[in-house]
Amino acid sequence: MSDKLYPNIINGEYLPAASGKTLALTNPATGDALGAIPLSSAEDIDKAVTAARAALNGKWGRMTASQRTKILFKAAELINARAKEIAELEARNMGKPMMHVMGEVKQAVEDFEYFAGAASKIEGRVPPVHPVFFGYTLKEPVGVVGAITPWNYPIMLESWKVAPALAAGCSLVLKPSEIAPCSANILVEILHDAGCPEGTVNLVHGLGESAGAALVKHRGVNKISFTGGTDTGRVIMKECANDMKRVMLELGGKSPAIVCEDANLNDAVLSSVFTIFYGAGQSCDARSRVYVHEKLYDAFVEKFVAATKTLVVGDPLDKNTHIGSLAHASRLPVMLKFVEAAKQGGGKILCGGEQLKGGLYDKGTFFAPTVIVDLPEDNLCVQEEIFGPIVVIGKFANDDEALAKANGVKYGLCATLYTESMPRAQKFIRGLHSGIVTVNTPATALPGLPFGGYKQSGVGREMAMETLDTYLETKTVLSGVTGKPINPFGLTLS
Ligand code: NDP
């Protein structure tokens, strides 16, 4: 049993929720108690937004770009120093193998380093206007940012928002997912240790429908930066329209991998197994649909299933584990619903399709990596984000058919192509309706490269200079150069 409380952090103070209510947390791989978070409400959010506004009008708002750079570099150093502690906490909190979380914590370090450097590159422009004027632009922080983050990559996705917002000079209220909230406390502690004045980054725990919704509604918030499901994103975007809050949405995906007839078969199999089963498929960029050229299809499927069967599903703290538990017991019925839809649609389940049972599996919620074939394109499993270890493999006869199938969903986050032909790759790169296209590599997210989607996968880009701009407003300044206002009406005064 653990009775540890991961408190709210508002204006540097460690606080329970105003209501005094808490929510118990459970390790999804073992069922062990992990502690609790405050169940915050509009009252706590209001306090945090007030603190964030005061920071903006106070010490934080007066800091120079160079001071912000130093704080962000220091934060990167401190995250790195506590990487093992953070990774272990996240592994216990959401069941992902610790070795994988370590890589994600390292990426959070790189995000802070990237935006530390970017803080001092914020510049306006001096466009050539008429000679009697001097016109230029100033970049100013957008203000108080509400950051709402999901459970699948906790500290990494928090960093995607916190680092650029701080680089731009904004202050924040962070509301992490109630499913994996623990490491956010370490992040905010680190930011204070790195030199962020009190109130610059505030942490409020609680449910999306109460704490999250109150943050989105709050009139003192200038921008919402959200990562999560497309349906939640839609609700948030509508709410932000009420007072024209700036909004950035990084949403779901149903990303395709396309294996062309000239691809290296073994490389494509191994990479595709990784791109769906990493993190138990709970990634917005999971390549959950694989389309294989008909000439390679049978061999690909046979090798893919064989490789899938060698994956070790187990204890997230064991370094040999490839796939941990689902992040929360509530994810299990979602998986079963999709498997049922596949069966109803005539799909063949070549492996998996069920919860794992026996031994350590009985303590948590583990789902067998699942491979489905022979599904029509309109099946729920092909069209909708599953967010679990379930892949659908289909085939195509030519490049145009592959493109049509790849583009035939409402999402457009990323797409991965396997081919040895540069001209073919170019055709796909231009034809895919997708924010990210990767060629012969599973990787999608590196600091410096914009990350975000077309269509219903979101609005805006993270991790790059394009991101920084969304945390800034542009102020146009125009002054006369003669010291005397022009008099376009040509009137005279006596
Ligand atoms: P949600 O979109 O519901 O949650 C993401 C974050 O938003 C959480 O912090 C959540 O809080 C918060 N939230 C929920 N409702 C509101 C609201 N009305 N106003 C403000 N904030 C809110 O994702 P789920 O965890 O429920 O997962 C559902 C699906 O979303 C998944 O199956 C997957 O398809 C997709 N998803 C996509 C992610 C991505 O990386 N693109 C990440 C996570 C999910 P809380 O959790 O505390 O309720």
Tab-separated table of N, CA, C and O in Angstrom, residues 220-293:
chain	number	residue	atom	x	y	z
A	220	GLY	N	-9.032	33.582	-17.977
A	220	GLY	CA	-7.674	34.095	-17.779
A	220	GLY	C	-6.617	33.307	-18.542
A	220	GLY	O	-5.427	33.618	-18.473
A	221	VAL	N	-7.055	32.266	-19.256
A	221	VAL	CA	-6.102	31.443	-20.034
A	221	VAL	C	-6.111	31.932	-21.475
A	221	VAL	O	-7.167	32.123	-22.073
A	222	ASN	N	-4.937	32.144	-22.046
A	222	ASN	CA	-4.856	32.673	-23.409
A	222	ASN	C	-4.738	31.587	-24.470
A	222	ASN	O	-5.067	31.803	-25.630
A	223	LYS	N	-4.186	30.437	-24.069
A	223	LYS	CA	-3.987	29.383	-25.071
A	223	LYS	C	-4.131	28.020	-24.408
A	223	LYS	O	-3.658	27.824	-23.279
A	224	ILE	N	-4.775	27.089	-25.123
A	224	ILE	CA	-4.810	25.697	-24.665
A	224	ILE	C	-3.952	24.880	-25.622
A	224	ILE	O	-4.101	24.950	-26.845
A	225	SER	N	-3.046	24.108	-25.029
A	225	SER	CA	-2.248	23.170	-25.807
A	225	SER	C	-2.615	21.781	-25.312
A	225	SER	O	-2.396	21.443	-24.146
A	226	PHE	N	-3.207	20.976	-26.189
A	226	PHE	CA	-3.809	19.710	-25.766
A	226	PHE	C	-3.251	18.546	-26.577
A	226	PHE	O	-3.106	18.637	-27.798
A	227	THR	N	-2.964	17.444	-25.921
A	227	THR	CA	-2.697	16.178	-26.622
A	227	THR	C	-3.627	15.128	-26.054
A	227	THR	O	-3.731	14.971	-24.829
A	228	GLY	N	-4.327	14.409	-26.924
A	228	GLY	CA	-5.248	13.371	-26.474
A	228	GLY	C	-6.123	12.914	-27.619
A	228	GLY	O	-5.748	13.042	-28.790
A	229	GLY	N	-7.295	12.428	-27.276
A	229	GLY	CA	-8.188	11.861	-28.281
A	229	GLY	C	-8.830	12.922	-29.164
A	229	GLY	O	-9.029	14.062	-28.739
A	230	THR	N	-9.177	12.531	-30.394
A	230	THR	CA	-9.794	13.468	-31.338
A	230	THR	C	-11.150	13.966	-30.829
A	230	THR	O	-11.482	15.148	-30.980
A	231	ASP	N	-11.913	13.089	-30.193
A	231	ASP	CA	-13.236	13.533	-29.705
A	231	ASP	C	-13.074	14.595	-28.615
A	231	ASP	O	-13.796	15.593	-28.602
A	232	THR	N	-12.130	14.392	-27.708
A	232	THR	CA	-11.890	15.398	-26.667
A	232	THR	C	-11.379	16.683	-27.309
A	232	THR	O	-11.773	17.788	-26.917
A	233	GLY	N	-10.518	16.558	-28.300
A	233	GLY	CA	-9.969	17.734	-28.995
A	233	GLY	C	-11.068	18.581	-29.614
A	233	GLY	O	-11.028	19.808	-29.587
A	234	ARG	N	-12.081	17.895	-30.164
A	234	ARG	CA	-13.199	18.605	-30.798
A	234	ARG	C	-13.956	19.431	-29.751
A	234	ARG	O	-14.281	20.587	-29.972
A	235	VAL	N	-14.190	18.818	-28.575
A	235	VAL	CA	-14.911	19.521	-27.492
A	235	VAL	C	-14.104	20.743	-27.068
A	235	VAL	O	-14.640	21.846	-26.884
A	236	ILE	N	-12.790	20.562	-26.929
A	236	ILE	CA	-11.922	21.652	-26.478
A	236	ILE	C	-11.890	22.789	-27.501
A	236	ILE	O	-11.976	23.964	-27.151
A	237	MET	N	-11.803	22.425	-28.775
A	237	MET	CA	-11.739	23.462	-29.814
A	237	MET	C	-13.009	24.311	-29.803
A	237	MET	O	-12.958	25.543	-29.914
A	238	LYS	N	-14.161	23.653	-29.643
A	238	LYS	CA	-15.438	24.394	-29.608
A	238	LYS	C	-15.468	25.336	-28.410
A	238	LYS	O	-15.878	26.480	-28.516
A	239	GLU	N	-15.004	24.850	-27.269
A	239	GLU	CA	-15.021	25.663	-26.052
A	239	GLU	C	-14.079	26.865	-26.205
A	239	GLU	O	-14.397	27.977	-25.804
A	240	CYS	N	-12.925	26.632	-26.812
A	240	CYS	CA	-11.952	27.724	-26.991
A	240	CYS	C	-12.513	28.816	-27.909
A	240	CYS	O	-12.127	29.978	-27.803
A	241	ALA	N	-13.428	28.421	-28.794
A	241	ALA	CA	-14.000	29.408	-29.725
A	241	ALA	C	-14.769	30.495	-28.972
A	241	ALA	O	-14.895	31.617	-29.464
A	242	ASN	N	-15.285	30.166	-27.771
A	242	ASN	CA	-16.101	31.143	-27.038
A	242	ASN	C	-15.360	32.442	-26.772
A	242	ASN	O	-15.921	33.519	-26.853
A	243	ASP	N	-14.077	32.338	-26.383
A	243	ASP	CA	-13.335	33.587	-26.156
A	243	ASP	C	-12.083	33.657	-27.034
A	243	ASP	O	-11.137	34.363	-26.730
A	244	MET	N	-12.139	32.916	-28.141
A	244	MET	CA	-11.055	32.930	-29.138
A	244	MET	C	-9.689	32.606	-28.538
A	244	MET	O	-8.673	33.206	-28.929
A	245	LYS	N	-9.680	31.670	-27.597
A	245	LYS	CA	-8.375	31.216	-27.087
A	245	LYS	C	-7.594	30.602	-28.235
A	245	LYS	O	-8.162	29.924	-29.095
A	246	ARG	N	-6.304	30.790	-28.213
A	246	ARG	CA	-5.448	30.084	-29.156
A	246	ARG	C	-5.516	28.605	-28.781
A	246	ARG	O	-5.613	28.271	-27.591
A	247	VAL	N	-5.449	27.735	-29.774
A	247	VAL	CA	-5.564	26.317	-29.443
A	247	VAL	C	-4.638	25.483	-30.318
A	247	VAL	O	-4.511	25.718	-31.518
A	248	MET	N	-3.939	24.587	-29.682
A	248	MET	CA	-3.087	23.636	-30.410
A	248	MET	C	-3.535	22.240	-30.021
A	248	MET	O	-3.687	21.939	-28.831
A	249	LEU	N	-3.779	21.381	-31.003
A	249	LEU	CA	-4.321	20.049	-30.734
A	249	LEU	C	-3.446	18.987	-31.385
A	249	LEU	O	-3.232	19.026	-32.601
A	250	GLU	N	-2.944	18.078	-30.581
A	250	GLU	CA	-2.200	16.935	-31.127
A	250	GLU	C	-3.056	15.723	-30.803
A	250	GLU	O	-3.182	15.343	-29.638
A	251	LEU	N	-3.697	15.146	-31.832
A	251	LEU	CA	-4.784	14.188	-31.587
A	251	LEU	C	-4.440	12.786	-32.069
A	251	LEU	O	-3.272	12.430	-32.182
A	252	GLY	N	-5.458	12.037	-32.356
A	252	GLY	CA	-5.254	10.621	-32.667
A	252	GLY	C	-4.723	10.368	-34.063
A	252	GLY	O	-4.559	11.286	-34.872
A	253	GLY	N	-4.490	9.111	-34.338
A	253	GLY	CA	-4.003	8.723	-35.658
A	253	GLY	C	-4.447	7.315	-36.011
A	253	GLY	O	-4.912	6.552	-35.153
A	254	LYS	N	-4.355	7.017	-37.286
A	254	LYS	CA	-4.559	5.642	-37.753
A	254	LYS	C	-3.529	5.475	-38.853
A	254	LYS	O	-3.850	5.360	-40.042
A	255	SER	N	-2.278	5.554	-38.440
A	255	SER	CA	-1.197	5.754	-39.407
A	255	SER	C	-0.848	4.474	-40.160
A	255	SER	O	-0.756	3.396	-39.574
A	256	PRO	N	-0.624	4.615	-41.467
A	256	PRO	CA	-0.286	3.453	-42.280
A	256	PRO	C	1.223	3.241	-42.434
A	256	PRO	O	1.997	4.200	-42.427
A	257	ALA	N	1.598	1.976	-42.593
A	257	ALA	CA	2.932	1.646	-43.111
A	257	ALA	C	2.681	1.009	-44.475
A	257	ALA	O	1.740	0.223	-44.621
A	258	ILE	N	3.500	1.379	-45.464
A	258	ILE	CA	3.306	0.853	-46.825
A	258	ILE	C	4.581	0.115	-47.230
A	258	ILE	O	5.670	0.700	-47.222
A	259	VAL	N	4.420	-1.153	-47.542
A	259	VAL	CA	5.585	-1.964	-47.907
A	259	VAL	C	5.511	-2.204	-49.419
A	259	VAL	O	4.675	-2.991	-49.898
A	260	CYS	N	6.367	-1.505	-50.145
A	260	CYS	CA	6.333	-1.585	-51.614
A	260	CYS	C	7.008	-2.879	-52.092
A	260	CYS	O	7.765	-3.513	-51.356
A	261	GLU	N	6.752	-3.195	-53.362
A	261	GLU	CA	7.275	-4.477	-53.878
A	261	GLU	C	8.797	-4.516	-53.895
A	261	GLU	O	9.392	-5.592	-53.885
A	262	ASP	N	9.451	-3.347	-53.894
A	262	ASP	CA	10.915	-3.325	-53.928
A	262	ASP	C	11.519	-3.131	-52.530
A	262	ASP	O	12.715	-2.858	-52.393
A	263	ALA	N	10.705	-3.273	-51.481
A	263	ALA	CA	11.237	-3.059	-50.117
A	263	ALA	C	12.098	-4.247	-49.691
A	263	ALA	O	11.927	-5.363	-50.180
A	264	ASN	N	12.996	-3.979	-48.765
A	264	ASN	CA	13.734	-5.073	-48.133
A	264	ASN	C	12.769	-5.730	-47.148
A	264	ASN	O	12.356	-5.115	-46.156
A	265	LEU	N	12.387	-6.957	-47.414
A	265	LEU	CA	11.308	-7.613	-46.678
A	265	LEU	C	11.600	-7.712	-45.178
A	265	LEU	O	10.776	-7.306	-44.338
A	266	ASN	N	12.760	-8.252	-44.827
A	266	ASN	CA	13.049	-8.451	-43.393
A	266	ASN	C	13.085	-7.130	-42.634
A	266	ASN	O	12.549	-7.021	-41.533
A	267	ASP	N	13.714	-6.116	-43.241
A	267	ASP	CA	13.780	-4.804	-42.572
A	267	ASP	C	12.371	-4.246	-42.355
A	267	ASP	O	12.062	-3.698	-41.292
A	268	ALA	N	11.522	-4.387	-43.375
A	268	ALA	CA	10.161	-3.849	-43.279
A	268	ALA	C	9.368	-4.587	-42.200
A	268	ALA	O	8.616	-3.969	-41.448
A	269	VAL	N	9.562	-5.893	-42.096
A	269	VAL	CA	8.851	-6.669	-41.065
A	269	VAL	C	9.282	-6.190	-39.681
A	269	VAL	O	8.451	-5.843	-38.828
A	270	LEU	N	10.582	-6.142	-39.444
A	270	LEU	CA	11.071	-5.819	-38.087
A	270	LEU	C	10.673	-4.397	-37.690
A	270	LEU	O	10.266	-4.149	-36.554
A	271	SER	N	10.787	-3.475	-38.642
A	271	SER	CA	10.437	-2.089	-38.342
A	271	SER	C	8.936	-1.968	-38.072
A	271	SER	O	8.505	-1.281	-37.144
A	272	SER	N	8.122	-2.685	-38.850
A	272	SER	CA	6.656	-2.588	-38.688
A	272	SER	C	6.181	-3.226	-37.388
A	272	SER	O	5.191	-2.778	-36.802
A	273	VAL	N	6.857	-4.262	-36.956
A	273	VAL	CA	6.505	-4.878	-35.662
A	273	VAL	C	6.746	-3.844	-34.557
A	273	VAL	O	5.927	-3.651	-33.655
A	274	PHE	N	7.860	-3.119	-34.679
A	274	PHE	CA	8.188	-2.101	-33.677
A	274	PHE	C	7.174	-0.950	-33.700
A	274	PHE	O	6.714	-0.487	-32.654
A	275	THR	N	6.816	-0.495	-34.907
A	275	THR	CA	5.993	0.725	-34.986
A	275	THR	C	4.550	0.512	-34.545
A	275	THR	O	3.835	1.475	-34.328
A	276	ILE	N	4.107	-0.734	-34.412
A	276	ILE	CA	2.782	-0.930	-33.817
A	276	ILE	C	2.899	-1.361	-32.355
A	276	ILE	O	2.134	-0.890	-31.505
A	277	PHE	N	3.875	-2.170	-32.005
A	277	PHE	CA	3.818	-2.756	-30.659
A	277	PHE	C	4.611	-1.973	-29.600
A	277	PHE	O	4.496	-2.269	-28.418
A	278	TYR	N	5.415	-0.976	-30.013
A	278	TYR	CA	6.087	-0.135	-29.010
A	278	TYR	C	5.009	0.506	-28.121
A	278	TYR	O	4.009	1.027	-28.626
A	279	GLY	N	5.239	0.454	-26.815
A	279	GLY	CA	4.270	1.076	-25.894
A	279	GLY	C	2.908	0.410	-25.940
A	279	GLY	O	1.900	1.053	-25.665
A	280	ALA	N	2.884	-0.894	-26.310
A	280	ALA	CA	1.628	-1.652	-26.430
A	280	ALA	C	0.657	-0.960	-27.397
A	280	ALA	O	-0.561	-1.016	-27.217
A	281	GLY	N	1.218	-0.310	-28.408
A	281	GLY	CA	0.365	0.324	-29.430
A	281	GLY	C	-0.323	1.590	-28.960
A	281	GLY	O	-1.156	2.152	-29.669
A	282	GLN	N	0.048	2.050	-27.763
A	282	GLN	CA	-0.638	3.229	-27.197
A	282	GLN	C	0.120	4.497	-27.565
A	282	GLN	O	0.558	5.267	-26.708
A	283	SER	N	0.307	4.696	-28.864
A	283	SER	CA	1.021	5.873	-29.377
A	283	SER	C	0.172	6.499	-30.460
A	283	SER	O	-0.420	5.788	-31.270
A	284	CYS	N	0.159	7.852	-30.491
A	284	CYS	CA	-0.636	8.497	-31.533
A	284	CYS	C	-0.068	8.167	-32.912
A	284	CYS	O	-0.792	8.147	-33.889
A	285	ASP	N	1.245	7.896	-33.000
A	285	ASP	CA	1.853	7.615	-34.302
A	285	ASP	C	2.008	6.114	-34.580
A	285	ASP	O	2.724	5.727	-35.507
A	286	ALA	N	1.332	5.266	-33.804
A	286	ALA	CA	1.421	3.814	-34.048
A	286	ALA	C	1.038	3.545	-35.498
A	286	ALA	O	0.012	4.037	-35.965
A	287	ARG	N	1.865	2.799	-36.198
A	287	ARG	CA	1.513	2.438	-37.565
A	287	ARG	C	0.603	1.200	-37.447
A	287	ARG	O	1.065	0.064	-37.500
A	288	SER	N	-0.696	1.433	-37.283
A	288	SER	CA	-1.642	0.371	-36.938
A	288	SER	C	-2.289	-0.278	-38.156
A	288	SER	O	-3.050	-1.223	-38.031
A	289	ARG	N	-1.986	0.279	-39.334
A	289	ARG	CA	-2.421	-0.366	-40.585
A	289	ARG	C	-1.155	-0.616	-41.402
A	289	ARG	O	-0.374	0.319	-41.618
A	290	VAL	N	-0.962	-1.850	-41.841
A	290	VAL	CA	0.190	-2.126	-42.704
A	290	VAL	C	-0.349	-2.615	-44.047
A	290	VAL	O	-1.127	-3.573	-44.092
A	291	TYR	N	0.038	-1.914	-45.118
A	291	TYR	CA	-0.367	-2.331	-46.462
A	291	TYR	C	0.869	-2.873	-47.181
A	291	TYR	O	1.896	-2.191	-47.256
A	292	VAL	N	0.746	-4.096	-47.685
A	292	VAL	CA	1.897	-4.785	-48.279
A	292	VAL	C	1.579	-5.116	-49.743
A	292	VAL	O	0.464	-5.582	-50.052
A	293	HIS	N	2.568	-4.889	-50.626
A	293	HIS	CA	2.362	-5.232	-52.041
A	293	HIS	C	2.060	-6.723	-52.151
A	293	HIS	O	2.659	-7.547	-51.456
